[in-house]
């Protein structure tokens, strides 16, 4: 089983490499046509937003929760086939099929289920130190709040207020340096307040991957992120800032991930608060 997974991962990364090369050569998707015709969100027209009701299942991922709130995933967040998740995420956010398969298959393995036959509820993804981790930018640690389905407004507001960049249209955006700086703060603060705090190298990279999606899919734009992070809603007219023909690949995202993670200096932040 272990060898099978290793070989499968190699195959996925090879697939991802081919898609990355294709993106270099292929024209970008036209603005206004990033979501394929016939799929929810095509032309910027998203299905009706409905906040979750009592008993609905939600997780620590704002992007998946938003899909459920718009009915792209089941609105109750339950009984989602692993094999269907990737295509739905791909069409919604223009993420490469290699990337979508890797994450969906990883989730199935994490829950000890069969990727092709089984289903899951969103809340089940929040196995501690599976995908969910300490020091999140949008959630309190699970030791304090076991239900990770609800965003923590103070963290999100502080994150967005830390934005220092501007895009070509003059919109306020988060930068790589902003995310590195705030990630350092969250990790130090979480370690201080959480007696069982843990963040392995794998989960540090996973955390920076989540941060990097804010920069790639949303272009770091604060006005878009405020809606999706706080309300877990997709703004009418919005489309992914990723316009690559084959979508956002693992290789492309990792170029941003490494820059975010390498810029995180927990010691510098810890020293700064001691001096206050």
Tab-separated table of C-alpha atoms in Angstrom:
chain	number	residue	atom	x	y	z
A	1	UNK	CA	0.000	0.000	0.000
A	2	UNK	CA	2.798	2.437	0.915
A	3	UNK	CA	4.691	1.680	-2.298
A	4	UNK	CA	1.491	2.117	-4.315
A	5	UNK	CA	0.984	5.594	-2.843
A	6	UNK	CA	4.579	6.574	-3.563
A	7	UNK	CA	4.259	5.477	-7.189
A	8	UNK	CA	0.919	7.245	-7.460
A	9	UNK	CA	2.426	10.473	-6.130
A	10	UNK	CA	5.262	10.263	-8.646
A	11	UNK	CA	2.707	9.810	-11.421
A	12	UNK	CA	0.696	12.815	-10.198
A	13	UNK	CA	3.782	15.046	-10.015
A	14	UNK	CA	4.780	13.943	-13.513
A	15	UNK	CA	1.281	14.779	-14.748
A	16	UNK	CA	1.507	18.126	-12.965
A	17	UNK	CA	4.843	18.866	-14.656
A	18	UNK	CA	3.321	18.256	-18.090
A	19	UNK	CA	0.401	20.556	-17.257
A	20	UNK	CA	2.839	23.223	-16.061
A	21	UNK	CA	4.681	23.077	-19.371
A	22	UNK	CA	1.370	23.264	-21.228
A	23	UNK	CA	0.481	26.416	-19.306
A	24	UNK	CA	3.696	28.059	-20.501
A	25	UNK	CA	2.799	27.439	-24.135
A	26	UNK	CA	-0.998	27.738	-24.128
A	27	UNK	CA	-2.880	31.059	-24.243
A	28	UNK	CA	-4.517	32.308	-21.048
A	29	UNK	CA	-8.223	31.893	-20.506
A	30	UNK	CA	-10.002	35.137	-21.460
A	31	UNK	CA	-11.149	37.429	-18.669
A	32	UNK	CA	-14.801	36.651	-17.997
A	33	UNK	CA	-14.426	33.070	-19.240
A	34	UNK	CA	-12.261	31.409	-16.594
A	35	UNK	CA	-15.122	29.169	-15.408
A	36	UNK	CA	-16.135	26.833	-18.258
A	37	UNK	CA	-19.533	27.389	-19.875
A	38	UNK	CA	-22.271	25.270	-18.367
A	39	UNK	CA	-20.711	25.208	-14.896
A	40	UNK	CA	-21.710	27.218	-11.798
A	41	UNK	CA	-20.012	30.620	-11.919
A	42	UNK	CA	-19.686	30.787	-15.708
A	43	UNK	CA	-19.646	34.426	-16.743
A	44	UNK	CA	-19.442	35.436	-13.075
A	45	UNK	CA	-22.987	34.222	-12.315
A	46	UNK	CA	-22.889	32.181	-9.134
A	47	UNK	CA	-25.730	30.116	-7.649
A	48	UNK	CA	-27.679	31.680	-4.785
A	49	UNK	CA	-25.749	32.070	-1.556
A	50	UNK	CA	-27.329	30.534	1.553
A	51	UNK	CA	-25.462	30.518	4.878
A	52	UNK	CA	-25.255	27.145	6.636
A	53	UNK	CA	-28.136	26.003	8.822
A	54	UNK	CA	-27.909	24.206	12.133
A	55	UNK	CA	-26.735	20.670	11.518
A	56	UNK	CA	-24.940	21.474	8.252
A	57	UNK	CA	-21.343	20.323	7.967
A	58	UNK	CA	-18.546	22.836	7.413
A	59	UNK	CA	-14.754	22.700	7.735
A	60	UNK	CA	-11.707	24.913	8.176
A	61	UNK	CA	-11.414	25.597	4.412
A	62	UNK	CA	-13.258	28.800	3.394
A	63	UNK	CA	-13.140	27.835	-0.288
A	64	UNK	CA	-14.952	24.517	0.221
A	65	UNK	CA	-17.435	26.105	2.628
A	66	UNK	CA	-18.215	28.788	0.041
A	67	UNK	CA	-18.895	26.088	-2.551
A	68	UNK	CA	-21.383	24.457	-0.168
A	69	UNK	CA	-22.988	27.813	0.664
A	70	UNK	CA	-23.604	28.339	-3.065
A	71	UNK	CA	-24.850	24.798	-3.673
A	72	UNK	CA	-21.887	23.784	-5.850
A	73	UNK	CA	-21.226	21.147	-3.205
A	74	UNK	CA	-24.248	19.783	-1.279
A	75	UNK	CA	-25.568	22.671	0.806
A	76	UNK	CA	-25.530	20.556	3.954
A	77	UNK	CA	-21.868	19.720	3.297
A	78	UNK	CA	-22.517	15.995	3.622
A	79	UNK	CA	-22.146	12.882	1.496
A	80	UNK	CA	-19.646	14.388	-0.968
A	81	UNK	CA	-17.983	11.777	-3.244
A	82	UNK	CA	-14.206	12.121	-3.173
A	83	UNK	CA	-14.049	11.400	-6.908
A	84	UNK	CA	-16.411	14.304	-7.706
A	85	UNK	CA	-14.723	16.877	-5.489
A	86	UNK	CA	-11.739	17.510	-7.732
A	87	UNK	CA	-13.723	18.399	-10.856
A	88	UNK	CA	-16.025	20.732	-8.918
A	89	UNK	CA	-13.074	22.529	-7.308
A	90	UNK	CA	-11.273	22.677	-10.647
A	91	UNK	CA	-14.162	24.357	-12.437
A	92	UNK	CA	-14.847	26.768	-9.575
A	93	UNK	CA	-11.315	28.001	-8.897
A	94	UNK	CA	-9.379	26.920	-12.035
A	95	UNK	CA	-7.058	24.562	-10.209
A	96	UNK	CA	-5.204	21.970	-12.290
A	97	UNK	CA	-6.672	18.428	-12.345
A	98	UNK	CA	-3.383	17.020	-11.005
A	99	UNK	CA	-3.601	19.315	-7.973
A	100	UNK	CA	-7.298	18.544	-7.421
A	101	UNK	CA	-6.733	14.797	-7.578
A	102	UNK	CA	-3.746	14.964	-5.230
A	103	UNK	CA	-5.676	16.809	-2.504
A	104	UNK	CA	-8.874	14.746	-2.887
A	105	UNK	CA	-6.932	11.477	-2.831
A	106	UNK	CA	-4.852	12.662	0.142
A	107	UNK	CA	-8.095	13.435	1.990
A	108	UNK	CA	-9.504	9.976	1.244
A	109	UNK	CA	-6.310	8.318	2.499
A	110	UNK	CA	-6.312	10.539	5.586
A	111	UNK	CA	-9.823	9.331	6.432
A	112	UNK	CA	-8.928	5.730	5.491
A	113	UNK	CA	-11.539	5.640	2.747
A	114	UNK	CA	-11.662	4.648	-0.887
A	115	UNK	CA	-11.226	7.569	-3.279
A	116	UNK	CA	-13.436	6.086	-6.003
A	117	UNK	CA	-16.259	4.641	-3.897
A	118	UNK	CA	-16.591	6.611	-0.671
A	119	UNK	CA	-18.002	9.959	0.462
A	120	UNK	CA	-17.231	12.421	3.244
A	121	UNK	CA	-18.742	15.310	5.184
A	122	UNK	CA	-16.837	18.601	5.209
A	123	UNK	CA	-16.320	18.559	8.989
A	124	UNK	CA	-14.561	15.193	8.707
A	125	UNK	CA	-11.669	16.875	6.909
A	126	UNK	CA	-10.707	18.605	10.160
A	127	UNK	CA	-8.807	15.694	11.659
A	128	UNK	CA	-6.252	17.529	13.786
A	129	UNK	CA	-2.856	17.563	12.107
A	130	UNK	CA	-4.338	15.939	9.040
A	131	UNK	CA	-5.282	18.927	6.915
A	132	UNK	CA	-6.355	21.139	9.848
A	133	UNK	CA	-3.402	22.507	11.823
A	134	UNK	CA	-2.454	24.895	14.624
A	135	UNK	CA	-1.575	28.511	13.886
A	136	UNK	CA	-4.220	28.983	11.185
A	137	UNK	CA	-4.719	32.470	9.760
A	138	UNK	CA	-8.529	32.191	9.867
A	139	UNK	CA	-9.331	29.800	12.745
A	140	UNK	CA	-8.527	29.484	16.419
A	141	UNK	CA	-6.605	26.325	17.287
A	142	UNK	CA	-8.840	23.272	17.674
A	143	UNK	CA	-7.787	22.873	21.318
A	144	UNK	CA	-9.751	26.088	21.963
A	145	UNK	CA	-12.505	25.661	19.361
A	146	UNK	CA	-13.059	22.011	18.348
A	147	UNK	CA	-15.570	22.987	15.635
A	148	UNK	CA	-13.397	24.475	12.916
A	149	UNK	CA	-16.301	25.268	10.585
A	150	UNK	CA	-16.669	28.902	11.672
A	151	UNK	CA	-14.167	31.648	10.745
A	152	UNK	CA	-12.565	33.643	13.556
A	153	UNK	CA	-13.321	37.258	12.652
A	154	UNK	CA	-10.550	38.959	14.710
A	155	UNK	CA	-7.804	36.956	12.966
A	156	UNK	CA	-9.220	37.639	9.516
A	157	UNK	CA	-9.731	41.350	10.132
A	158	UNK	CA	-6.168	41.658	11.447
A	159	UNK	CA	-4.818	39.751	8.443
A	160	UNK	CA	-6.640	41.948	5.925
A	161	UNK	CA	-5.671	45.127	7.787
A	162	UNK	CA	-2.019	44.109	7.404
A	163	UNK	CA	-2.186	44.375	3.587
A	164	UNK	CA	0.406	46.780	2.200
A	165	UNK	CA	0.257	46.200	-1.553
A	166	UNK	CA	-1.598	47.715	-4.505
A	167	UNK	CA	-2.400	46.048	-7.825
A	168	UNK	CA	-2.420	47.731	-11.237
A	169	UNK	CA	-5.979	48.961	-10.693
A	170	UNK	CA	-5.129	50.456	-7.306
A	171	UNK	CA	-6.878	47.746	-5.259
A	172	UNK	CA	-5.387	46.975	-1.852
A	173	UNK	CA	-3.760	43.546	-1.876
A	174	UNK	CA	-1.941	41.222	0.466
A	175	UNK	CA	1.668	40.589	-0.535
A	176	UNK	CA	3.967	37.654	0.097
A	177	UNK	CA	5.741	39.701	2.773
A	178	UNK	CA	2.400	40.482	4.450
A	179	UNK	CA	1.490	36.804	4.641
A	180	UNK	CA	4.922	35.824	5.938
A	181	UNK	CA	4.736	38.487	8.632
A	182	UNK	CA	1.226	37.569	9.782
A	183	UNK	CA	2.000	33.836	9.668
A	184	UNK	CA	4.926	34.421	12.024
A	185	UNK	CA	2.633	36.296	14.406
A	186	UNK	CA	-0.005	33.571	14.367
A	187	UNK	CA	2.524	30.815	14.988
A	188	UNK	CA	4.151	32.597	17.905
A	189	UNK	CA	0.800	33.596	19.423
A	190	UNK	CA	-0.599	30.074	18.988
A	191	UNK	CA	2.463	28.514	20.613
A	192	UNK	CA	2.046	30.878	23.568
A	193	UNK	CA	-1.669	30.224	24.097
A	194	UNK	CA	-1.888	26.554	23.136
A	195	UNK	CA	-0.146	24.114	25.544
A	196	UNK	CA	-0.423	21.310	22.974
A	197	UNK	CA	0.734	23.426	20.016
A	198	UNK	CA	2.418	21.530	17.216
A	199	UNK	CA	3.359	22.448	13.667
A	200	UNK	CA	5.535	19.992	11.785
A	201	UNK	CA	7.525	20.901	8.673
A	202	UNK	CA	4.761	19.297	6.571
A	203	UNK	CA	2.064	21.402	8.216
A	204	UNK	CA	4.155	24.562	7.962
A	205	UNK	CA	4.325	23.991	4.206
A	206	UNK	CA	0.627	23.148	4.110
A	207	UNK	CA	-0.183	26.354	6.009
A	208	UNK	CA	1.883	28.396	3.558
A	209	UNK	CA	0.111	26.607	0.702
A	210	UNK	CA	-3.212	27.804	2.077
A	211	UNK	CA	-1.809	31.329	2.388
A	212	UNK	CA	-0.497	31.191	-1.161
A	213	UNK	CA	-3.944	30.343	-2.516
A	214	UNK	CA	-5.068	33.750	-1.230
A	215	UNK	CA	-2.435	35.307	-3.492
A	216	UNK	CA	-3.012	33.138	-6.558
A	217	UNK	CA	-6.738	32.415	-6.764
A	218	UNK	CA	-7.803	35.746	-5.259
A	219	UNK	CA	-4.835	37.844	-6.364
A	220	UNK	CA	-4.486	38.909	-2.727
A	221	UNK	CA	-7.328	41.409	-3.207
A	222	UNK	CA	-8.647	42.486	0.169
A	223	UNK	CA	-12.168	43.302	-1.076
A	224	UNK	CA	-12.625	39.755	-2.413
A	225	UNK	CA	-10.940	38.076	0.540
A	226	UNK	CA	-13.059	39.966	3.056
A	227	UNK	CA	-16.179	38.364	1.575
A	228	UNK	CA	-14.890	34.830	1.105
A	229	UNK	CA	-13.046	34.621	4.438
A	230	UNK	CA	-15.664	36.264	6.668
A	231	UNK	CA	-18.910	35.250	4.932
A	232	UNK	CA	-17.624	32.261	2.944
A	233	UNK	CA	-19.450	33.670	-0.041
A	234	UNK	CA	-18.398	34.198	-3.660
A	235	UNK	CA	-19.041	37.706	-4.939
A	236	UNK	CA	-21.261	37.974	-8.014
A	237	UNK	CA	-19.063	38.647	-11.021
A	238	UNK	CA	-15.975	37.166	-9.390
A	239	UNK	CA	-13.741	34.641	-11.114
A	240	UNK	CA	-10.418	33.090	-10.210
A	241	UNK	CA	-7.384	35.275	-10.900
A	242	UNK	CA	-5.684	32.122	-12.194
A	243	UNK	CA	-6.154	32.243	-15.950
A	244	UNK	CA	-3.721	29.497	-16.988
A	245	UNK	CA	-5.242	27.159	-19.557
A	246	UNK	CA	-4.739	24.031	-17.445
A	247	UNK	CA	-5.301	25.753	-14.116
A	248	UNK	CA	-3.083	26.302	-11.078
A	249	UNK	CA	-0.573	23.456	-10.858
A	250	UNK	CA	1.213	22.158	-7.785
A	251	UNK	CA	4.515	23.312	-9.267
A	252	UNK	CA	3.249	26.836	-9.910
A	253	UNK	CA	1.757	27.185	-6.434
A	254	UNK	CA	4.933	25.905	-4.787
A	255	UNK	CA	6.904	28.798	-6.238
A	256	UNK	CA	4.777	31.112	-4.085
A	257	UNK	CA	4.645	28.703	-1.127
A	258	UNK	CA	8.420	28.639	-0.796
A	259	UNK	CA	8.657	32.430	-0.833
A	260	UNK	CA	5.960	32.752	1.849
A	261	UNK	CA	7.465	30.079	4.095
A	262	UNK	CA	11.053	31.291	3.709
A	263	UNK	CA	9.937	34.788	4.718
A	264	UNK	CA	8.400	33.643	8.012
A	265	UNK	CA	10.635	34.746	10.890
A	266	UNK	CA	9.112	33.678	14.183
A	267	UNK	CA	12.188	34.749	16.165
A	268	UNK	CA	11.999	38.288	14.823
A	269	UNK	CA	8.315	38.571	15.771
A	270	UNK	CA	8.929	37.075	19.226
A	271	UNK	CA	11.733	39.575	19.851
A	272	UNK	CA	9.561	42.476	18.669
A	273	UNK	CA	6.819	41.760	21.202
A	274	UNK	CA	9.358	41.423	24.020
A	275	UNK	CA	10.541	44.956	23.286
A	276	UNK	CA	7.054	46.452	23.585
